[in-house]
Amino acid sequence: MQPVREDQQQALVSRLMTACGGSYSPETRRKYYISGPQWAAAYQGQALFHAPTRPAIGFEEIIRKYGELGIGYWTTHDTDVIPTEALGKEEQCAIVGRIQKALQENGVQCSMVTTETFYHAVWAASPAAEAPAVREYAKFRVRNTVEVGHDLGAQFAVYWPGSLGYYVQGAVEETETLRWYADALNAACDRDIEVAKQKSRPTLKHCLEAKPFEPQAEILLPTSDAMLAFIASGLLTHPEMVGLNPEYLHELMWGAAPRAALARALVAGKLFHFDINDGYRLKHDVDIAVGLVNPLDWLNVLVLLRSHGYQGPFNLDYKPPRTTSQFGVFEVSFPTAVDRFITLWEMAGEVISDPIVKEATDALKAGGAPLNNDPRDVDGIVRANRELLTLHELIAHRLVQILLGLHRGRSFSIA
Ligand code: 3MF
Ligand code: MG
Ligand code: MG
């Protein structure tokens, strides 16, 4: 192949995208509760060792693109759209007005707002720092986000305490810091109750998001399970308003089975919101788009969520790769992420209604016919169930068949 001229590259990408097939219409995409974060589309490819590879892009353009693609919901940090210095001031009202207009014009809704408590220098010692002025500022920030959330019609507020921790131990007294962190959440919930009343709106669902490491070396609330314990610790004045926003990769990062972590949130009634992406175990937060690394695990996750009637959002918290151009972010990255998700969701429905999976599961739950009625007969119990247990592997095989279309067979190159 000849080298491809610069002015022909976008056409090549678009032609190959069309050739890939398997994409859904914007109308179909809008039927799913899928949200696109401001920060994901605006990510310029920068990192500690990486310079940006894409130009800056503002919320008006991102909301317009999401609308065109059929991503029906938009999420944002306060400072993704409002400069830190303008927060809570006149300028904030003008920006919120522009966001409302952009959302309305493009048929997109704001589902979630979140407070940036990790980037600015003020958070160097976390939002629950020793200095009372920092903690008062943190309360102002989360209260202000709640107000912005109500103005934009959001249902969820998310908190990622990634800076709540340390690099070296000794200075921070963990129990005190956790109490101070709870004070900020309590301030957010109290303000929410007031604003919801004034506006005759329901209160927001407040969701804690855990990540086991990064940016702090050690995090005080590193996993969704730690957060469940924190919610139930007695430190929160409104624990019923607070739940979880697990992130798929954040659970994988510490070595968990994400599906099991989600199950623990479900049984606690705390699975409010879900950040979707992909990546690798025990590595940093690579934020790869959903289904590109672990599609089988993803299918399993969605089977669990579908069978439990999870109704919350699926927030595309990933980073389009540095190699993807600005054009590619909206031509390839977002539509393919959404479409893989939808396909996996529909496959999860197929798994749930699959007659083989169903009969195998029912048989496992029925158990083997008892050889006698003696509960002490351990050998008898083993024998009565031995052949049935093969169904565990058969079900796993069936899931792979459904995922890869293997049940439709192959044609062979060897006669
Ligand atoms: C970091 C994250 C965050 C949170 C966000 C929402 C930048 O790994 O996942 O995204 O999702 O702060 O509160
Ligand atoms: Mg996240
Ligand atoms: Mg992440």
mmCIF file of C-alpha atoms in Angstrom, residues 8-225:
data_model
loop_
_atom_site.group_PDB
_atom_site.id
_atom_site.type_symbol
_atom_site.label_atom_id
_atom_site.label_comp_id
_atom_site.label_asym_id
_atom_site.label_seq_id
_atom_site.Cartn_x
_atom_site.Cartn_y
_atom_site.Cartn_z
ATOM 1 C CA GLN A 8 -7.208 11.082 2.727
ATOM 2 C CA GLN A 9 -6.864 9.631 6.220
ATOM 3 C CA GLN A 10 -10.223 10.660 7.681
ATOM 4 C CA ALA A 11 -12.019 9.195 4.656
ATOM 5 C CA LEU A 12 -10.089 5.933 5.125
ATOM 6 C CA VAL A 13 -11.048 5.761 8.817
ATOM 7 C CA SER A 14 -14.704 6.450 7.996
ATOM 8 C CA ARG A 15 -14.762 3.862 5.189
ATOM 9 C CA LEU A 16 -13.288 1.173 7.466
ATOM 10 C CA MET A 17 -15.705 2.114 10.260
ATOM 11 C CA THR A 18 -18.606 1.572 7.852
ATOM 12 C CA ALA A 19 -17.027 -1.688 6.695
ATOM 13 C CA CYS A 20 -16.869 -2.886 10.325
ATOM 14 C CA GLY A 21 -20.673 -2.851 10.476
ATOM 15 C CA GLY A 22 -22.522 -3.679 13.675
ATOM 16 C CA SER A 23 -23.276 -0.093 14.612
ATOM 17 C CA TYR A 24 -26.590 1.123 15.992
ATOM 18 C CA SER A 25 -28.609 4.197 15.109
ATOM 19 C CA PRO A 26 -28.573 7.206 17.442
ATOM 20 C CA GLU A 27 -32.252 6.444 18.222
ATOM 21 C CA THR A 28 -31.374 2.938 19.386
ATOM 22 C CA ARG A 29 -28.399 4.188 21.406
ATOM 23 C CA ARG A 30 -30.598 6.725 23.168
ATOM 24 C CA LYS A 31 -32.802 3.959 24.595
ATOM 25 C CA TYR A 32 -29.990 2.885 26.936
ATOM 26 C CA TYR A 33 -29.038 4.838 30.039
ATOM 27 C CA ILE A 34 -25.542 5.565 28.723
ATOM 28 C CA SER A 35 -23.785 8.756 29.777
ATOM 29 C CA GLY A 36 -20.772 10.435 28.244
ATOM 30 C CA PRO A 37 -18.468 12.338 30.605
ATOM 31 C CA GLN A 38 -17.258 15.814 29.667
ATOM 32 C CA TRP A 39 -13.772 14.773 30.774
ATOM 33 C CA ALA A 40 -13.617 11.639 28.616
ATOM 34 C CA ALA A 41 -14.291 13.498 25.384
ATOM 35 C CA ALA A 42 -12.125 16.441 26.450
ATOM 36 C CA TYR A 43 -9.156 14.250 27.429
ATOM 37 C CA GLN A 44 -6.203 15.435 25.371
ATOM 38 C CA GLY A 45 -4.004 12.365 25.785
ATOM 39 C CA GLN A 46 -1.776 13.848 28.489
ATOM 40 C CA ALA A 47 -0.326 11.992 31.471
ATOM 41 C CA LEU A 48 2.698 12.172 33.718
ATOM 42 C CA PHE A 49 4.972 10.931 30.934
ATOM 43 C CA HIS A 50 2.765 11.975 28.004
ATOM 44 C CA ALA A 51 2.206 15.312 26.297
ATOM 45 C CA PRO A 52 -1.272 16.010 24.909
ATOM 46 C CA THR A 53 -1.975 14.709 21.408
ATOM 47 C CA ARG A 54 -5.340 16.392 20.826
ATOM 48 C CA PRO A 55 -6.525 19.993 20.953
ATOM 49 C CA ALA A 56 -8.795 21.312 23.708
ATOM 50 C CA ILE A 57 -12.556 21.007 23.187
ATOM 51 C CA GLY A 58 -15.363 22.686 25.107
ATOM 52 C CA PHE A 59 -18.676 21.442 26.475
ATOM 53 C CA GLU A 60 -20.801 22.948 23.707
ATOM 54 C CA GLU A 61 -19.028 20.907 21.050
ATOM 55 C CA ILE A 62 -18.987 17.745 23.202
ATOM 56 C CA ILE A 63 -22.687 17.949 24.037
ATOM 57 C CA ARG A 64 -23.455 18.514 20.333
ATOM 58 C CA LYS A 65 -21.395 15.468 19.356
ATOM 59 C CA TYR A 66 -22.990 13.295 22.067
ATOM 60 C CA GLY A 67 -26.417 14.365 20.806
ATOM 61 C CA GLU A 68 -25.506 13.424 17.234
ATOM 62 C CA LEU A 69 -24.151 10.038 18.289
ATOM 63 C CA GLY A 70 -27.180 9.221 20.432
ATOM 64 C CA ILE A 71 -25.402 9.397 23.795
ATOM 65 C CA GLY A 72 -28.406 10.722 25.675
ATOM 66 C CA TYR A 73 -26.740 11.767 28.943
ATOM 67 C CA TRP A 74 -23.794 13.935 29.891
ATOM 68 C CA THR A 75 -21.786 14.034 33.129
ATOM 69 C CA THR A 76 -19.213 16.506 34.391
ATOM 70 C CA HIS A 77 -16.879 17.583 37.154
ATOM 71 C CA ASP A 78 -17.554 21.118 38.390
ATOM 72 C CA THR A 79 -14.172 22.329 37.123
ATOM 73 C CA ASP A 80 -14.422 20.555 33.762
ATOM 74 C CA VAL A 81 -16.762 23.379 32.820
ATOM 75 C CA ILE A 82 -16.440 26.127 35.445
ATOM 76 C CA PRO A 83 -12.993 27.605 36.153
ATOM 77 C CA THR A 84 -12.048 27.022 39.805
ATOM 78 C CA GLU A 85 -11.913 30.777 40.510
ATOM 79 C CA ALA A 86 -15.453 31.266 39.158
ATOM 80 C CA LEU A 87 -17.098 28.595 41.311
ATOM 81 C CA GLY A 88 -20.054 29.903 43.281
ATOM 82 C CA LYS A 89 -19.793 33.328 41.634
ATOM 83 C CA GLU A 90 -21.737 35.224 38.965
ATOM 84 C CA GLU A 91 -19.714 33.666 36.140
ATOM 85 C CA GLN A 92 -20.896 30.212 37.234
ATOM 86 C CA CYS A 93 -24.549 31.191 36.595
ATOM 87 C CA ALA A 94 -23.707 32.307 33.064
ATOM 88 C CA ILE A 95 -21.866 29.038 32.336
ATOM 89 C CA VAL A 96 -24.671 26.930 33.807
ATOM 90 C CA GLY A 97 -27.065 28.839 31.537
ATOM 91 C CA ARG A 98 -24.919 28.010 28.498
ATOM 92 C CA ILE A 99 -24.832 24.330 29.519
ATOM 93 C CA GLN A 100 -28.625 24.232 29.918
ATOM 94 C CA LYS A 101 -28.983 25.719 26.433
ATOM 95 C CA ALA A 102 -26.523 23.266 24.871
ATOM 96 C CA LEU A 103 -28.248 20.300 26.539
ATOM 97 C CA GLN A 104 -31.672 21.438 25.426
ATOM 98 C CA GLU A 105 -30.652 22.183 21.847
ATOM 99 C CA ASN A 106 -29.055 18.775 21.438
ATOM 100 C CA GLY A 107 -31.582 16.579 23.251
ATOM 101 C CA VAL A 108 -29.053 15.563 25.898
ATOM 102 C CA GLN A 109 -29.704 15.444 29.662
ATOM 103 C CA CYS A 110 -27.272 15.930 32.522
ATOM 104 C CA SER A 111 -27.441 12.784 34.658
ATOM 105 C CA MET A 112 -24.526 13.285 37.059
ATOM 106 C CA VAL A 113 -22.297 15.976 38.507
ATOM 107 C CA THR A 114 -19.123 15.413 40.482
ATOM 108 C CA THR A 115 -16.721 17.589 42.432
ATOM 109 C CA GLU A 116 -13.084 17.679 41.430
ATOM 110 C CA THR A 117 -11.288 17.158 44.736
ATOM 111 C CA PHE A 118 -7.985 15.862 43.415
ATOM 112 C CA TYR A 119 -6.422 18.167 40.796
ATOM 113 C CA HIS A 120 -6.091 21.664 42.258
ATOM 114 C CA ALA A 121 -3.253 22.579 44.609
ATOM 115 C CA VAL A 122 -5.789 23.208 47.381
ATOM 116 C CA TRP A 123 -6.259 19.398 47.604
ATOM 117 C CA ALA A 124 -2.550 18.669 48.115
ATOM 118 C CA ALA A 125 -3.371 17.211 51.544
ATOM 119 C CA SER A 126 -6.810 15.912 50.394
ATOM 120 C CA PRO A 127 -10.281 17.438 50.822
ATOM 121 C CA ALA A 128 -10.148 16.223 54.441
ATOM 122 C CA ALA A 129 -6.852 17.978 55.199
ATOM 123 C CA GLU A 130 -5.771 19.035 58.685
ATOM 124 C CA ALA A 131 -6.322 22.734 57.956
ATOM 125 C CA PRO A 132 -9.928 23.702 58.821
ATOM 126 C CA ALA A 133 -9.977 26.216 55.947
ATOM 127 C CA VAL A 134 -9.392 23.454 53.400
ATOM 128 C CA ARG A 135 -12.214 21.398 54.887
ATOM 129 C CA GLU A 136 -14.566 24.385 54.821
ATOM 130 C CA TYR A 137 -13.593 24.942 51.196
ATOM 131 C CA ALA A 138 -14.337 21.254 50.457
ATOM 132 C CA LYS A 139 -17.804 21.702 51.973
ATOM 133 C CA PHE A 140 -18.376 24.783 49.830
ATOM 134 C CA ARG A 141 -17.322 22.817 46.749
ATOM 135 C CA VAL A 142 -19.570 19.791 47.295
ATOM 136 C CA ARG A 143 -22.536 21.996 48.259
ATOM 137 C CA ASN A 144 -21.975 24.101 45.168
ATOM 138 C CA THR A 145 -21.880 20.950 43.001
ATOM 139 C CA VAL A 146 -25.188 19.833 44.500
ATOM 140 C CA GLU A 147 -26.694 23.206 43.523
ATOM 141 C CA VAL A 148 -25.288 22.962 39.991
ATOM 142 C CA GLY A 149 -26.617 19.403 39.780
ATOM 143 C CA HIS A 150 -30.139 20.554 40.637
ATOM 144 C CA ASP A 151 -29.875 23.439 38.154
ATOM 145 C CA LEU A 152 -28.882 21.000 35.409
ATOM 146 C CA GLY A 153 -31.514 18.388 36.314
ATOM 147 C CA ALA A 154 -29.029 15.734 37.458
ATOM 148 C CA GLN A 155 -30.061 12.696 39.503
ATOM 149 C CA PHE A 156 -26.634 11.676 40.770
ATOM 150 C CA ALA A 157 -23.618 13.229 42.479
ATOM 151 C CA VAL A 158 -20.375 11.255 42.479
ATOM 152 C CA TYR A 159 -17.382 11.519 44.821
ATOM 153 C CA TRP A 160 -14.045 9.981 43.989
ATOM 154 C CA PRO A 161 -11.752 10.470 47.015
ATOM 155 C CA GLY A 162 -8.587 9.577 45.105
ATOM 156 C CA SER A 163 -6.589 12.153 47.024
ATOM 157 C CA LEU A 164 -7.781 10.874 50.415
ATOM 158 C CA GLY A 165 -4.606 9.101 51.413
ATOM 159 C CA TYR A 166 -0.875 9.644 51.477
ATOM 160 C CA TYR A 167 2.519 8.788 50.093
ATOM 161 C CA VAL A 168 4.148 8.384 53.507
ATOM 162 C CA GLN A 169 2.546 7.438 56.807
ATOM 163 C CA GLY A 170 2.796 9.211 60.119
ATOM 164 C CA ALA A 171 1.296 12.666 59.672
ATOM 165 C CA VAL A 172 -2.228 11.600 58.767
ATOM 166 C CA GLU A 173 -4.376 10.056 61.487
ATOM 167 C CA GLU A 174 -6.773 7.895 59.495
ATOM 168 C CA THR A 175 -9.805 7.831 61.820
ATOM 169 C CA GLU A 176 -9.775 11.618 62.134
ATOM 170 C CA THR A 177 -9.397 12.048 58.377
ATOM 171 C CA LEU A 178 -12.322 9.718 57.690
ATOM 172 C CA ARG A 179 -14.473 11.729 60.106
ATOM 173 C CA TRP A 180 -13.535 14.927 58.320
ATOM 174 C CA TYR A 181 -14.310 13.355 54.974
ATOM 175 C CA ALA A 182 -17.722 12.299 56.302
ATOM 176 C CA ASP A 183 -18.328 15.905 57.399
ATOM 177 C CA ALA A 184 -18.026 17.043 53.770
ATOM 178 C CA LEU A 185 -20.443 14.366 52.544
ATOM 179 C CA ASN A 186 -22.851 15.280 55.321
ATOM 180 C CA ALA A 187 -22.685 18.915 54.226
ATOM 181 C CA ALA A 188 -23.498 17.864 50.641
ATOM 182 C CA CYS A 189 -26.482 15.763 51.735
ATOM 183 C CA ASP A 190 -27.821 18.502 54.030
ATOM 184 C CA ARG A 191 -27.608 21.081 51.249
ATOM 185 C CA ASP A 192 -29.215 18.608 48.853
ATOM 186 C CA ILE A 193 -32.207 18.194 51.175
ATOM 187 C CA GLU A 194 -32.653 21.997 51.306
ATOM 188 C CA VAL A 195 -32.311 22.576 47.556
ATOM 189 C CA ALA A 196 -34.497 19.605 46.625
ATOM 190 C CA LYS A 197 -37.206 21.016 48.877
ATOM 191 C CA GLN A 198 -36.913 24.518 47.403
ATOM 192 C CA LYS A 199 -37.075 23.148 43.856
ATOM 193 C CA SER A 200 -39.597 20.366 44.534
ATOM 194 C CA ARG A 201 -37.154 17.867 43.119
ATOM 195 C CA PRO A 202 -36.066 14.519 44.542
ATOM 196 C CA THR A 203 -32.742 14.575 46.352
ATOM 197 C CA LEU A 204 -29.703 13.384 44.438
ATOM 198 C CA LYS A 205 -28.227 9.940 44.832
ATOM 199 C CA HIS A 206 -24.762 10.459 46.313
ATOM 200 C CA CYS A 207 -22.302 7.875 45.048
ATOM 201 C CA LEU A 208 -18.828 7.072 46.353
ATOM 202 C CA GLU A 209 -16.317 5.829 43.797
ATOM 203 C CA ALA A 210 -13.307 3.816 44.965
ATOM 204 C CA LYS A 211 -9.957 3.306 43.283
ATOM 205 C CA PRO A 212 -7.292 1.232 45.038
ATOM 206 C CA PHE A 213 -4.286 3.429 44.179
ATOM 207 C CA GLU A 214 -3.439 6.558 42.160
ATOM 208 C CA PRO A 215 -3.004 9.451 42.587
ATOM 209 C CA GLN A 216 -2.171 8.775 46.254
ATOM 210 C CA ALA A 217 0.066 5.787 46.949
ATOM 211 C CA GLU A 218 -2.228 4.640 49.745
ATOM 212 C CA ILE A 219 -5.930 5.441 49.730
ATOM 213 C CA LEU A 220 -8.064 5.483 52.881
ATOM 214 C CA LEU A 221 -11.149 4.148 51.057
ATOM 215 C CA PRO A 222 -9.545 1.975 48.387
ATOM 216 C CA THR A 223 -12.366 -0.375 47.378
ATOM 217 C CA SER A 224 -16.128 -0.404 47.021
ATOM 218 C CA ASP A 225 -16.229 -2.757 50.002
#
